[in-house]
PDB file of C-alpha atoms in Angstrom:
ATOM      1  CA  MET A   1     118.289 126.827 131.479  1.00 70.00           C
ATOM      2  CA  THR A   2     122.252 125.989 132.220  1.00 81.00           C
ATOM      3  CA  LEU A   3     125.538 124.188 130.334  1.00 84.00           C
ATOM      4  CA  ARG A   4     124.942 120.787 132.344  1.00 86.00           C
ATOM      5  CA  ARG A   5     121.931 120.256 130.930  1.00 89.00           C
ATOM      6  CA  PHE A   6     122.341 121.021 127.599  1.00 90.00           C
ATOM      7  CA  GLU A   7     124.981 118.078 127.768  1.00 89.00           C
ATOM      8  CA  TYR A   8     122.262 115.749 129.208  1.00 89.00           C
ATOM      9  CA  ALA A   9     120.202 115.981 125.896  1.00 91.00           C
ATOM     10  CA  LEU A  10     123.744 116.085 123.757  1.00 91.00           C
ATOM     11  CA  ALA A  11     124.503 112.372 124.885  1.00 91.00           C
ATOM     12  CA  VAL A  12     120.854 111.408 125.425  1.00 91.00           C
ATOM     13  CA  ALA A  13     120.533 112.641 121.050  1.00 90.00           C
ATOM     14  CA  ASP A  14     124.112 110.956 120.734  1.00 89.00           C
ATOM     15  CA  ALA A  15     123.371 107.367 122.799  1.00 88.00           C
ATOM     16  CA  GLY A  16     119.789 107.385 122.062  1.00 88.00           C
ATOM     17  CA  SER A  17     118.495 106.630 125.365  1.00 88.00           C
ATOM     18  CA  VAL A  18     118.148 107.833 129.339  1.00 89.00           C
ATOM     19  CA  THR A  19     119.981 104.141 130.295  1.00 89.00           C
ATOM     20  CA  ALA A  20     122.780 104.429 127.280  1.00 90.00           C
ATOM     21  CA  ALA A  21     123.628 108.575 128.493  1.00 89.00           C
ATOM     22  CA  ALA A  22     123.975 108.267 132.330  1.00 88.00           C
ATOM     23  CA  GLU A  23     127.064 105.177 130.840  1.00 87.00           C
ATOM     24  CA  SER A  24     128.432 107.901 128.895  1.00 86.00           C
ATOM     25  CA  LEU A  25     128.048 110.396 131.895  1.00 86.00           C
ATOM     26  CA  ARG A  26     128.500 108.481 134.155  1.00 85.00           C
ATOM     27  CA  VAL A  27     125.654 109.115 136.284  1.00 86.00           C
ATOM     28  CA  ALA A  28     122.615 108.072 137.372  1.00 85.00           C
ATOM     29  CA  GLN A  29     119.564 107.387 134.764  1.00 86.00           C
ATOM     30  CA  PRO A  30     117.433 109.387 136.970  1.00 87.00           C
ATOM     31  CA  SER A  31     119.446 111.970 137.298  1.00 86.00           C
ATOM     32  CA  VAL A  32     119.516 112.189 132.768  1.00 88.00           C
ATOM     33  CA  SER A  33     115.797 111.543 133.268  1.00 89.00           C
ATOM     34  CA  GLN A  34     114.662 114.633 135.493  1.00 87.00           C
ATOM     35  CA  GLN A  35     117.511 117.111 133.920  1.00 88.00           C
ATOM     36  CA  ILE A  36     115.864 115.880 130.656  1.00 90.00           C
ATOM     37  CA  ARG A  37     112.099 116.597 131.654  1.00 89.00           C
ATOM     38  CA  GLY A  38     112.659 119.679 133.127  1.00 90.00           C
ATOM     39  CA  LEU A  39     114.415 121.714 130.169  1.00 90.00           C
ATOM     40  CA  GLU A  40     111.006 120.784 128.077  1.00 90.00           C
ATOM     41  CA  ARG A  41     109.548 121.900 131.548  1.00 89.00           C
ATOM     42  CA  GLU A  42     111.891 125.209 130.966  1.00 90.00           C
ATOM     43  CA  LEU A  43     111.579 125.433 127.467  1.00 90.00           C
ATOM     44  CA  GLY A  44     108.075 123.920 126.791  1.00 91.00           C
ATOM     45  CA  VAL A  45     109.211 121.793 124.801  1.00 91.00           C
ATOM     46  CA  THR A  46     109.074 118.297 123.483  1.00 92.00           C
ATOM     47  CA  LEU A  47     112.946 117.835 122.559  1.00 92.00           C
ATOM     48  CA  PHE A  48     112.640 113.772 122.469  1.00 91.00           C
ATOM     49  CA  ALA A  49     110.335 111.769 120.604  1.00 89.00           C
ATOM     50  CA  ARG A  50     109.591 108.182 122.771  1.00 84.00           C
ATOM     51  CA  THR A  51     109.613 105.354 120.376  1.00 84.00           C
ATOM     52  CA  PRO A  52     109.820 101.570 120.994  1.00 81.00           C
ATOM     53  CA  ALA A  53     113.240 102.103 119.017  1.00 76.00           C
ATOM     54  CA  GLY A  54     114.766 104.838 121.732  1.00 81.00           C
ATOM     55  CA  LEU A  55     114.850 108.418 122.395  1.00 87.00           C
ATOM     56  CA  VAL A  56     114.223 110.413 118.841  1.00 89.00           C
ATOM     57  CA  PRO A  57     114.589 114.185 118.089  1.00 90.00           C
ATOM     58  CA  THR A  58     111.866 116.145 117.465  1.00 91.00           C
ATOM     59  CA  ALA A  59     111.909 118.910 115.050  1.00 89.00           C
ATOM     60  CA  VAL A  60     112.625 121.588 117.737  1.00 90.00           C
ATOM     61  CA  GLY A  61     114.518 119.503 119.115  1.00 90.00           C
ATOM     62  CA  ARG A  62     116.878 119.171 116.425  1.00 89.00           C
ATOM     63  CA  ALA A  63     117.172 122.733 116.013  1.00 88.00           C
ATOM     64  CA  PHE A  64     117.697 123.562 120.012  1.00 90.00           C
ATOM     65  CA  LEU A  65     120.683 120.182 120.602  1.00 89.00           C
ATOM     66  CA  ARG A  66     122.556 122.198 117.618  1.00 85.00           C
ATOM     67  CA  ASP A  67     122.394 125.773 119.319  1.00 85.00           C
ATOM     68  CA  ALA A  68     123.387 123.526 122.655  1.00 88.00           C
ATOM     69  CA  GLU A  69     126.354 122.723 120.601  1.00 86.00           C
ATOM     70  CA  VAL A  70     127.606 125.009 120.083  1.00 81.00           C
ATOM     71  CA  ALA A  71     127.293 126.329 123.510  1.00 83.00           C
ATOM     72  CA  VAL A  72     129.019 123.629 124.567  1.00 84.00           C
ATOM     73  CA  ARG A  73     132.465 123.928 122.879  1.00 80.00           C
ATOM     74  CA  ALA A  74     131.511 127.437 122.973  1.00 76.00           C
ATOM     75  CA  ALA A  75     132.375 127.006 127.187  1.00 79.00           C
ATOM     76  CA  ARG A  76     134.438 124.257 127.226  1.00 75.00           C
ATOM     77  CA  ARG A  77     136.990 126.302 124.811  1.00 69.00           C
ATOM     78  CA  ALA A  78     136.288 129.216 126.925  1.00 71.00           C
ATOM     79  CA  LYS A  79     137.110 126.355 130.518  1.00 70.00           C
ATOM     80  CA  ALA A  80     139.902 125.832 128.541  1.00 66.00           C
ATOM     81  CA  THR A  81     142.136 128.589 127.192  1.00 63.00           C
ATOM     82  CA  ALA A  82     141.283 130.558 130.966  1.00 66.00           C
ATOM     83  CA  GLN A  83     143.368 127.637 132.934  1.00 61.00           C
ATOM     84  CA  ALA A  84     146.336 127.065 130.141  1.00 58.00           C
ATOM     85  CA  GLY A  85     149.301 126.340 131.722  1.00 54.00           C
ATOM     86  CA  ALA A  86     152.553 126.293 130.447  1.00 47.00           C
ATOM     87  CA  ASP A  87     151.265 122.146 129.721  1.00 53.00           C
ATOM     88  CA  GLU A  88     148.071 121.966 131.299  1.00 65.00           C
ATOM     89  CA  LEU A  89     145.439 122.621 129.007  1.00 69.00           C
ATOM     90  CA  GLU A  90     142.318 121.134 129.064  1.00 73.00           C
ATOM     91  CA  GLY A  91     138.984 120.909 126.189  1.00 77.00           C
ATOM     92  CA  GLU A  92     138.327 119.522 123.405  1.00 81.00           C
ATOM     93  CA  LEU A  93     139.322 121.456 120.148  1.00 86.00           C
ATOM     94  CA  VAL A  94     137.665 119.846 117.112  1.00 88.00           C
ATOM     95  CA  VAL A  95     139.544 120.037 113.555  1.00 91.00           C
ATOM     96  CA  ALA A  96     138.036 118.989 110.758  1.00 89.00           C
ATOM     97  CA  ALA A  97     139.778 118.140 106.983  1.00 89.00           C
ATOM     98  CA  GLN A  98     138.524 118.259 102.965  1.00 84.00           C
ATOM     99  CA  MET A  99     138.447 114.755 102.273  1.00 84.00           C
ATOM    100  CA  GLY A 100     141.848 113.747 100.958  1.00 82.00           C
ATOM    101  CA  LEU A 101     143.978 116.808 102.668  1.00 83.00           C
ATOM    102  CA  GLY A 102     146.666 116.384 104.873  1.00 85.00           C
ATOM    103  CA  THR A 103     146.426 112.886 104.632  1.00 84.00           C
ATOM    104  CA  ARG A 104     149.918 112.765 105.496  1.00 85.00           C
ATOM    105  CA  GLN A 105     150.626 115.943 108.088  1.00 90.00           C
ATOM    106  CA  LEU A 106     147.705 115.672 109.397  1.00 92.00           C
ATOM    107  CA  PRO A 107     148.529 112.891 111.764  1.00 92.00           C
ATOM    108  CA  GLY A 108     152.001 114.690 112.548  1.00 93.00           C
ATOM    109  CA  ALA A 109     150.595 118.182 113.898  1.00 94.00           C
ATOM    110  CA  LEU A 110     147.905 115.587 115.973  1.00 95.00           C
ATOM    111  CA  ARG A 111     150.361 113.649 117.257  1.00 94.00           C
ATOM    112  CA  ALA A 112     152.719 116.374 117.927  1.00 94.00           C
ATOM    113  CA  LEU A 113     149.370 119.200 119.763  1.00 93.00           C
ATOM    114  CA  ARG A 114     148.820 115.443 121.564  1.00 91.00           C
ATOM    115  CA  ARG A 115     152.349 115.368 122.701  1.00 91.00           C
ATOM    116  CA  ARG A 116     152.422 118.986 123.286  1.00 89.00           C
ATOM    117  CA  PHE A 117     149.176 119.243 125.996  1.00 88.00           C
ATOM    118  CA  PRO A 118     148.890 115.488 127.045  1.00 88.00           C
ATOM    119  CA  ARG A 119     144.994 117.066 128.978  1.00 84.00           C
ATOM    120  CA  LEU A 120     144.159 118.275 125.107  1.00 86.00           C
ATOM    121  CA  GLU A 121     140.742 115.994 123.802  1.00 86.00           C
ATOM    122  CA  ILE A 122     141.148 116.380 120.545  1.00 89.00           C
ATOM    123  CA  THR A 123     138.370 115.358 117.627  1.00 88.00           C
ATOM    124  CA  ALA A 124     138.927 115.626 114.376  1.00 88.00           C
ATOM    125  CA  PHE A 125     136.780 114.209 111.451  1.00 85.00           C
ATOM    126  CA  GLU A 126     137.411 113.726 107.396  1.00 84.00           C
ATOM    127  CA  GLU A 127     134.330 115.557 105.618  1.00 79.00           C
ATOM    128  CA  ALA A 128     133.675 115.353 101.912  1.00 68.00           C
ATOM    129  CA  SER A 129     131.010 117.835 101.348  1.00 71.00           C
ATOM    130  CA  PHE A 130     131.558 121.595 100.825  1.00 69.00           C
ATOM    131  CA  ALA A 131     128.048 122.246 102.091  1.00 70.00           C
ATOM    132  CA  GLU A 132     128.230 119.873 105.042  1.00 74.00           C
ATOM    133  CA  LEU A 133     131.762 121.469 106.340  1.00 72.00           C
ATOM    134  CA  GLU A 134     129.900 125.475 105.718  1.00 70.00           C
ATOM    135  CA  ARG A 135     127.254 124.435 107.976  1.00 72.00           C
ATOM    136  CA  LEU A 136     129.252 123.570 110.446  1.00 72.00           C
ATOM    137  CA  ALA A 137     131.779 125.797 110.304  1.00 67.00           C
ATOM    138  CA  ARG A 138     128.814 128.612 110.290  1.00 67.00           C
ATOM    139  CA  ARG A 139     127.644 126.926 113.907  1.00 69.00           C
ATOM    140  CA  GLY A 140     131.526 127.346 115.343  1.00 70.00           C
ATOM    141  CA  VAL A 141     131.704 123.312 116.224  1.00 76.00           C
ATOM    142  CA  VAL A 142     134.949 123.098 114.536  1.00 84.00           C
ATOM    143  CA  ASP A 143     138.079 124.796 115.733  1.00 87.00           C
ATOM    144  CA  LEU A 144     140.701 124.594 113.137  1.00 90.00           C
ATOM    145  CA  GLY A 145     140.311 123.021 109.468  1.00 87.00           C
ATOM    146  CA  LEU A 146     141.927 121.596 106.679  1.00 88.00           C
ATOM    147  CA  MET A 147     140.486 123.396 103.077  1.00 83.00           C
ATOM    148  CA  ALA A 148     141.098 124.102  99.307  1.00 81.00           C
ATOM    149  CA  GLY A 149     141.155 127.366  98.293  1.00 73.00           C
ATOM    150  CA  PRO A 150     141.258 131.828 100.452  1.00 69.00           C
ATOM    151  CA  CYS A 151     139.023 132.202 103.439  1.00 63.00           C
ATOM    152  CA  GLU A 152     136.778 135.426 102.472  1.00 62.00           C
ATOM    153  CA  ASP A 153     134.221 137.029 103.908  1.00 57.00           C
ATOM    154  CA  GLY A 154     133.945 134.354 107.476  1.00 64.00           C
ATOM    155  CA  PRO A 155     134.764 134.178 110.473  1.00 71.00           C
ATOM    156  CA  TYR A 156     137.806 132.148 109.586  1.00 80.00           C
ATOM    157  CA  GLU A 157     141.423 133.673 108.821  1.00 85.00           C
ATOM    158  CA  GLY A 158     143.627 131.264 106.925  1.00 87.00           C
ATOM    159  CA  HIS A 159     147.509 130.186 106.854  1.00 91.00           C
ATOM    160  CA  HIS A 160     148.590 129.348 103.542  1.00 91.00           C
ATOM    161  CA  LEU A 161     150.861 126.052 104.284  1.00 92.00           C
ATOM    162  CA  GLY A 162     151.191 125.297 101.149  1.00 89.00           C
ATOM    163  CA  ASP A 163     150.578 123.636  98.160  1.00 87.00           C
ATOM    164  CA  GLU A 164     149.282 119.932  96.979  1.00 86.00           C
ATOM    165  CA  GLU A 165     149.534 118.102  93.370  1.00 88.00           C
ATOM    166  CA  PHE A 166     146.652 115.507  92.088  1.00 91.00           C
ATOM    167  CA  VAL A 167     148.706 112.418  90.663  1.00 93.00           C
ATOM    168  CA  VAL A 168     146.767 109.868  88.634  1.00 94.00           C
ATOM    169  CA  VAL A 169     146.640 106.084  89.894  1.00 96.00           C
ATOM    170  CA  LEU A 170     146.857 103.483  87.055  1.00 95.00           C
ATOM    171  CA  SER A 171     146.771  99.385  86.930  1.00 95.00           C
ATOM    172  CA  PRO A 172     149.753  97.918  87.334  1.00 94.00           C
ATOM    173  CA  GLU A 173     149.948  97.238  83.668  1.00 93.00           C
ATOM    174  CA  ARG A 174     149.293 100.648  82.505  1.00 89.00           C
ATOM    175  CA  ALA A 175     151.463 101.946  85.020  1.00 91.00           C
ATOM    176  CA  GLN A 176     154.826  99.918  83.995  1.00 88.00           C
ATOM    177  CA  LEU A 177     153.918 101.802  79.832  1.00 87.00           C
ATOM    178  CA  ALA A 178     153.425 104.806  81.588  1.00 88.00           C
ATOM    179  CA  GLY A 179     155.670 107.775  81.298  1.00 88.00           C
ATOM    180  CA  ASP A 180     156.739 110.075  84.540  1.00 89.00           C
ATOM    181  CA  ARG A 181     153.755 112.263  83.841  1.00 91.00           C
ATOM    182  CA  VAL A 182     150.631 111.539  82.137  1.00 92.00           C
ATOM    183  CA  GLU A 183     148.882 113.722  79.211  1.00 92.00           C
ATOM    184  CA  LEU A 184     145.646 114.102  80.766  1.00 88.00           C
ATOM    185  CA  ARG A 185     143.719 113.951  77.494  1.00 89.00           C
ATOM    186  CA  ALA A 186     145.439 110.024  77.117  1.00 90.00           C
ATOM    187  CA  LEU A 187     143.353 108.932  79.694  1.00 90.00           C
ATOM    188  CA  GLU A 188     139.586 110.307  78.436  1.00 88.00           C
ATOM    189  CA  ARG A 189     138.852 107.143  77.038  1.00 90.00           C
ATOM    190  CA  GLU A 190     139.597 104.957  79.624  1.00 92.00           C
ATOM    191  CA  PRO A 191     136.763 104.369  83.032  1.00 95.00           C
ATOM    192  CA  TRP A 192     137.278 106.192  85.683  1.00 95.00           C
ATOM    193  CA  ILE A 193     136.806 106.451  89.303  1.00 96.00           C
ATOM    194  CA  ARG A 194     135.205 108.996  90.202  1.00 94.00           C
ATOM    195  CA  PHE A 195     134.037 110.695  94.106  1.00 92.00           C
ATOM    196  CA  ASP A 196     130.291 111.615  95.230  1.00 88.00           C
ATOM    197  CA  HIS A 197     128.371 114.257  93.381  1.00 85.00           C
ATOM    198  CA  ASP A 198     128.326 117.224  96.306  1.00 80.00           C
ATOM    199  CA  SER A 199     132.743 117.263  97.477  1.00 83.00           C
ATOM    200  CA  THR A 200     135.090 118.847  97.173  1.00 80.00           C
ATOM    201  CA  LEU A 201     137.599 116.803  94.908  1.00 85.00           C
ATOM    202  CA  ASP A 202     134.992 115.865  92.538  1.00 88.00           C
ATOM    203  CA  GLY A 203     134.852 118.854  92.248  1.00 85.00           C
ATOM    204  CA  VAL A 204     137.911 120.107  91.129  1.00 83.00           C
ATOM    205  CA  LEU A 205     137.922 116.778  88.836  1.00 86.00           C
ATOM    206  CA  GLN A 206     135.060 118.007  87.561  1.00 88.00           C
ATOM    207  CA  LYS A 207     136.854 121.339  86.472  1.00 86.00           C
ATOM    208  CA  VAL A 208     139.950 120.507  85.245  1.00 85.00           C
ATOM    209  CA  LEU A 209     138.014 118.080  82.551  1.00 87.00           C
ATOM    210  CA  TRP A 210     135.611 121.227  81.847  1.00 88.00           C
ATOM    211  CA  ASP A 211     138.320 123.568  80.676  1.00 86.00           C
ATOM    212  CA  ARG A 212     139.874 120.260  78.275  1.00 86.00           C
ATOM    213  CA  ALA A 213     136.259 119.639  77.537  1.00 89.00           C
ATOM    214  CA  LEU A 214     136.671 116.170  78.061  1.00 89.00           C
ATOM    215  CA  VAL A 215     134.109 114.071  79.183  1.00 89.00           C
ATOM    216  CA  PRO A 216     135.404 110.721  80.058  1.00 89.00           C
ATOM    217  CA  THR A 217     133.323 107.462  81.301  1.00 93.00           C
ATOM    218  CA  THR A 218     132.509 107.257  84.684  1.00 95.00           C
ATOM    219  CA  VAL A 219     132.608 104.211  85.930  1.00 96.00           C
ATOM    220  CA  ALA A 220     131.961 104.068  89.860  1.00 96.00           C
ATOM    221  CA  ARG A 221     131.798 106.599  92.973  1.00 95.00           C
ATOM    222  CA  VAL A 222     133.284 106.143  95.855  1.00 94.00           C
ATOM    223  CA  SER A 223     133.512 108.580  99.284  1.00 88.00           C
ATOM    224  CA  GLN A 224     136.737 107.387 100.128  1.00 90.00           C
ATOM    225  CA  THR A 225     140.920 108.191  98.729  1.00 91.00           C
ATOM    226  CA  SER A 226     141.802 104.973  99.524  1.00 92.00           C
ATOM    227  CA  THR A 227     139.186 103.535  98.030  1.00 94.00           C
ATOM    228  CA  ALA A 228     139.938 104.948  94.567  1.00 95.00           C
ATOM    229  CA  VAL A 229     142.962 104.431  94.429  1.00 96.00           C
ATOM    230  CA  ARG A 230     142.796 100.647  95.915  1.00 96.00           C
ATOM    231  CA  TRP A 231     139.863  99.958  92.722  1.00 97.00           C
ATOM    232  CA  ALA A 232     142.084 101.879  90.501  1.00 96.00           C
ATOM    233  CA  ALA A 233     144.762  99.185  91.445  1.00 96.00           C
ATOM    234  CA  HIS A 234     143.144  96.348  90.568  1.00 96.00           C
ATOM    235  CA  GLY A 235     142.557  97.415  87.222  1.00 95.00           C
ATOM    236  CA  LEU A 236     138.361  98.656  87.340  1.00 96.00           C
ATOM    237  CA  GLY A 237     140.143 102.226  86.049  1.00 95.00           C
ATOM    238  CA  VAL A 238     142.332 105.360  86.920  1.00 95.00           C
ATOM    239  CA  THR A 239     141.538 108.607  89.364  1.00 95.00           C
ATOM    240  CA  VAL A 240     142.827 110.936  90.413  1.00 93.00           C
ATOM    241  CA  VAL A 241     143.861 112.291  93.973  1.00 92.00           C
ATOM    242  CA  PRO A 242     146.316 114.525  96.171  1.00 90.00           C
ATOM    243  CA  THR A 243     149.585 112.813  95.744  1.00 89.00           C
ATOM    244  CA  SER A 244     149.211 112.926  99.872  1.00 85.00           C
ATOM    245  CA  ALA A 245     145.906 110.417 100.141  1.00 87.00           C
ATOM    246  CA  VAL A 246     148.137 107.678  98.030  1.00 91.00           C
ATOM    247  CA  PRO A 247     148.303 104.938 100.909  1.00 89.00           C
ATOM    248  CA  CYS A 248     151.952 103.634 101.064  1.00 88.00           C
ATOM    249  CA  GLY A 249     152.286 100.792  98.614  1.00 91.00           C
ATOM    250  CA  PHE A 250     150.824 102.143  95.996  1.00 94.00           C
ATOM    251  CA  GLU A 251     153.197 105.144  95.230  1.00 92.00           C
ATOM    252  CA  HIS A 252     154.503 103.140  92.406  1.00 93.00           C
ATOM    253  CA  LEU A 253     151.490 103.381  90.640  1.00 95.00           C
ATOM    254  CA  THR A 254     150.792 107.144  90.515  1.00 95.00           C
ATOM    255  CA  ARG A 255     152.143 109.678  88.203  1.00 94.00           C
ATOM    256  CA  PRO A 256     151.958 113.039  88.205  1.00 92.00           C
ATOM    257  CA  LEU A 257     150.280 114.658  85.449  1.00 91.00           C
ATOM    258  CA  SER A 258     151.125 117.439  82.284  1.00 87.00           C
ATOM    259  CA  PRO A 259     149.996 120.189  82.733  1.00 84.00           C
ATOM    260  CA  ALA A 260     150.583 119.902  86.700  1.00 87.00           C
ATOM    261  CA  VAL A 261     146.686 120.115  88.552  1.00 86.00           C
ATOM    262  CA  SER A 262     147.026 121.622  92.562  1.00 85.00           C
ATOM    263  CA  LEU A 263     145.226 122.784  94.851  1.00 84.00           C
ATOM    264  CA  PRO A 264     146.788 125.291  97.743  1.00 87.00           C
ATOM    265  CA  ILE A 265     146.258 124.382 100.679  1.00 89.00           C
ATOM    266  CA  VAL A 266     145.753 126.225 104.225  1.00 89.00           C
ATOM    267  CA  ALA A 267     144.364 126.089 107.682  1.00 91.00           C
ATOM    268  CA  ALA A 268     141.903 128.130 109.049  1.00 87.00           C
ATOM    269  CA  VAL A 269     141.059 128.990 112.121  1.00 88.00           C
ATOM    270  CA  ARG A 270     138.603 132.004 114.221  1.00 80.00           C
ATOM    271  CA  PRO A 271     141.156 134.984 114.824  1.00 77.00           C
ATOM    272  CA  GLY A 272     142.207 136.058 118.617  1.00 76.00           C
ATOM    273  CA  ALA A 273     142.240 131.766 118.407  1.00 81.00           C
ATOM    274  CA  GLY A 274     143.366 130.134 121.405  1.00 83.00           C
ATOM    275  CA  PRO A 275     146.404 127.855 122.229  1.00 86.00           C
ATOM    276  CA  ALA A 276     145.649 124.876 121.399  1.00 88.00           C
ATOM    277  CA  GLU A 277     144.474 126.330 117.939  1.00 90.00           C
ATOM    278  CA  MET A 278     147.428 127.930 117.588  1.00 91.00           C
ATOM    279  CA  ALA A 279     150.159 125.086 118.309  1.00 92.00           C
ATOM    280  CA  LEU A 280     148.316 122.561 115.718  1.00 94.00           C
ATOM    281  CA  LEU A 281     149.058 125.846 113.535  1.00 94.00           C
ATOM    282  CA  GLY A 282     152.495 125.717 114.396  1.00 94.00           C
ATOM    283  CA  PHE A 283     152.850 121.472 113.718  1.00 95.00           C
ATOM    284  CA  LEU A 284     150.829 121.902 110.494  1.00 94.00           C
ATOM    285  CA  ARG A 285     153.304 124.540 109.419  1.00 93.00           C
ATOM    286  CA  GLU A 286     156.710 122.309 110.518  1.00 92.00           C
ATOM    287  CA  GLU A 287     154.590 119.078 107.794  1.00 89.00           C
ATOM    288  CA  ALA A 288     156.051 119.491 104.309  1.00 84.00           C
ATOM    289  CA  TRP A 289     153.659 120.714 101.764  1.00 78.00           C
ATOM    290  CA  HIS A 290     154.444 121.246  98.762  1.00 62.00           C
ATOM    291  CA  TYR A 291     153.904 119.337  94.677  1.00 48.00           C
ATOM    292  CA  THR A 292     156.808 118.461  92.692  1.00 45.00           C
ATOM    293  CA  GLY A 293     155.463 119.831  89.337  1.00 41.00           C
ATOM    294  CA  CYS A 294     157.217 122.441  89.765  1.00 37.00           C
ATOM    295  CA  SER A 295     160.367 123.072  91.350  1.00 36.00           C
ATOM    296  CA  ASN A 296     160.708 126.760  91.868  1.00 36.00           C
ATOM    297  CA  GLY A 297     157.280 126.669  93.435  1.00 37.00           C
ATOM    298  CA  SER A 298     155.247 129.328  91.439  1.00 37.00           C
ATOM    299  CA  SER A 299     152.880 128.607  88.844  1.00 37.00           C
ATOM    300  CA  GLY A 300     154.387 129.595  85.540  1.00 38.00           C
ATOM    301  CA  PRO A 301     153.583 127.704  82.507  1.00 37.00           C
ATOM    302  CA  GLY A 302     153.237 124.111  82.158  1.00 45.00           C
ATOM    303  CA  HIS A 303     150.982 124.612  84.942  1.00 47.00           C
ATOM    304  CA  ASN A 304     147.012 124.145  86.580  1.00 52.00           C
ATOM    305  CA  TRP A 305     145.833 125.545  88.861  1.00 49.00           C
ATOM    306  CA  VAL A 306     142.495 124.510  89.900  1.00 51.00           C
ATOM    307  CA  MET A 307     139.839 126.390  92.384  1.00 48.00           C
ATOM    308  CA  PRO A 308     136.984 124.203  93.762  1.00 45.00           C
ATOM    309  CA  PRO A 309     133.645 125.971  92.081  1.00 41.00           C
ATOM    310  CA  SER A 310     132.556 125.044  95.234  1.00 42.00           C
ATOM    311  CA  THR A 311     134.137 128.082  97.388  1.00 38.00           C
ATOM    312  CA  THR A 312     133.999 131.207  95.476  1.00 37.00           C
ATOM    313  CA  ASN A 313     132.274 133.643  97.140  1.00 33.00           C
ATOM    314  CA  SER A 314     131.734 131.319  99.902  1.00 34.00           C
ATOM    315  CA  ALA A 315     132.420 131.441 104.256  1.00 34.00           C
ATOM    316  CA  PRO A 316     135.450 129.110 104.979  1.00 37.00           C
ATOM    317  CA  ALA A 317     135.171 125.545 104.530  1.00 34.00           C
ATOM    318  CA  VAL A 318     135.486 124.622 107.696  1.00 35.00           C
TER     319      VAL A 318
END
């Protein structure tokens, strides 16, 4: 088995056909077909089911592809590290962020990284589910992740970047009447816009509500923070999101909570990370990571530190 065959199999799985995979790989279609047949003969299994809709990975094929992806990414990282020069770093860097975290900070850091290493291929994605992030971390797919809370008992090291305060988003009419801060209990009778049940953000909100014995009415659940903010702005209900997740133009509709609610934001990287990961970590440290609720930056009286329930005693969520 060769890494090239692994790459061909991954391309076919992504594209759904040999023809499309060949186009993405910029090789002849017979070459891809030959490599896939050779790989299946060598393994003694069928990796893809031939259906009218295209090639679909079989159950054993899906298991194989998960490990093949790890192998290919590891090989690319090793090559990039070995060939790294002052301005010639190549390869692929995969970055993941828990939904709503680093919305304003991450793009600037990635832009700086691209200027530093213009030949580096960067893939970044936002993931709402902690379980999915944990699965990606254990597979070794992610090089650096932004997460809420510490890294414990896992293959990644955590670097505290700062703290993200949460704000409530109100309708224009409510915002005009609101003070500088909004008591969470005053929102109990308001309709709430929440997030998917398995998301880290909804875990934060659920804990805050439980701690205060509040049971507000949920009128909607969404999968994106920007959607929650826009729906709240149109008067569907109130929502609570990290400060940096508020889209430009909606800041006037937000108010911090009283007592303040915030999360520690951590960048998780592997021990002995390569130059790309460490450069990105440095750029992330240069971004503004803070909350506005406590001028001395401590968790003193009147401030609430929240840790998503799902991150307790688990692998790093990256």
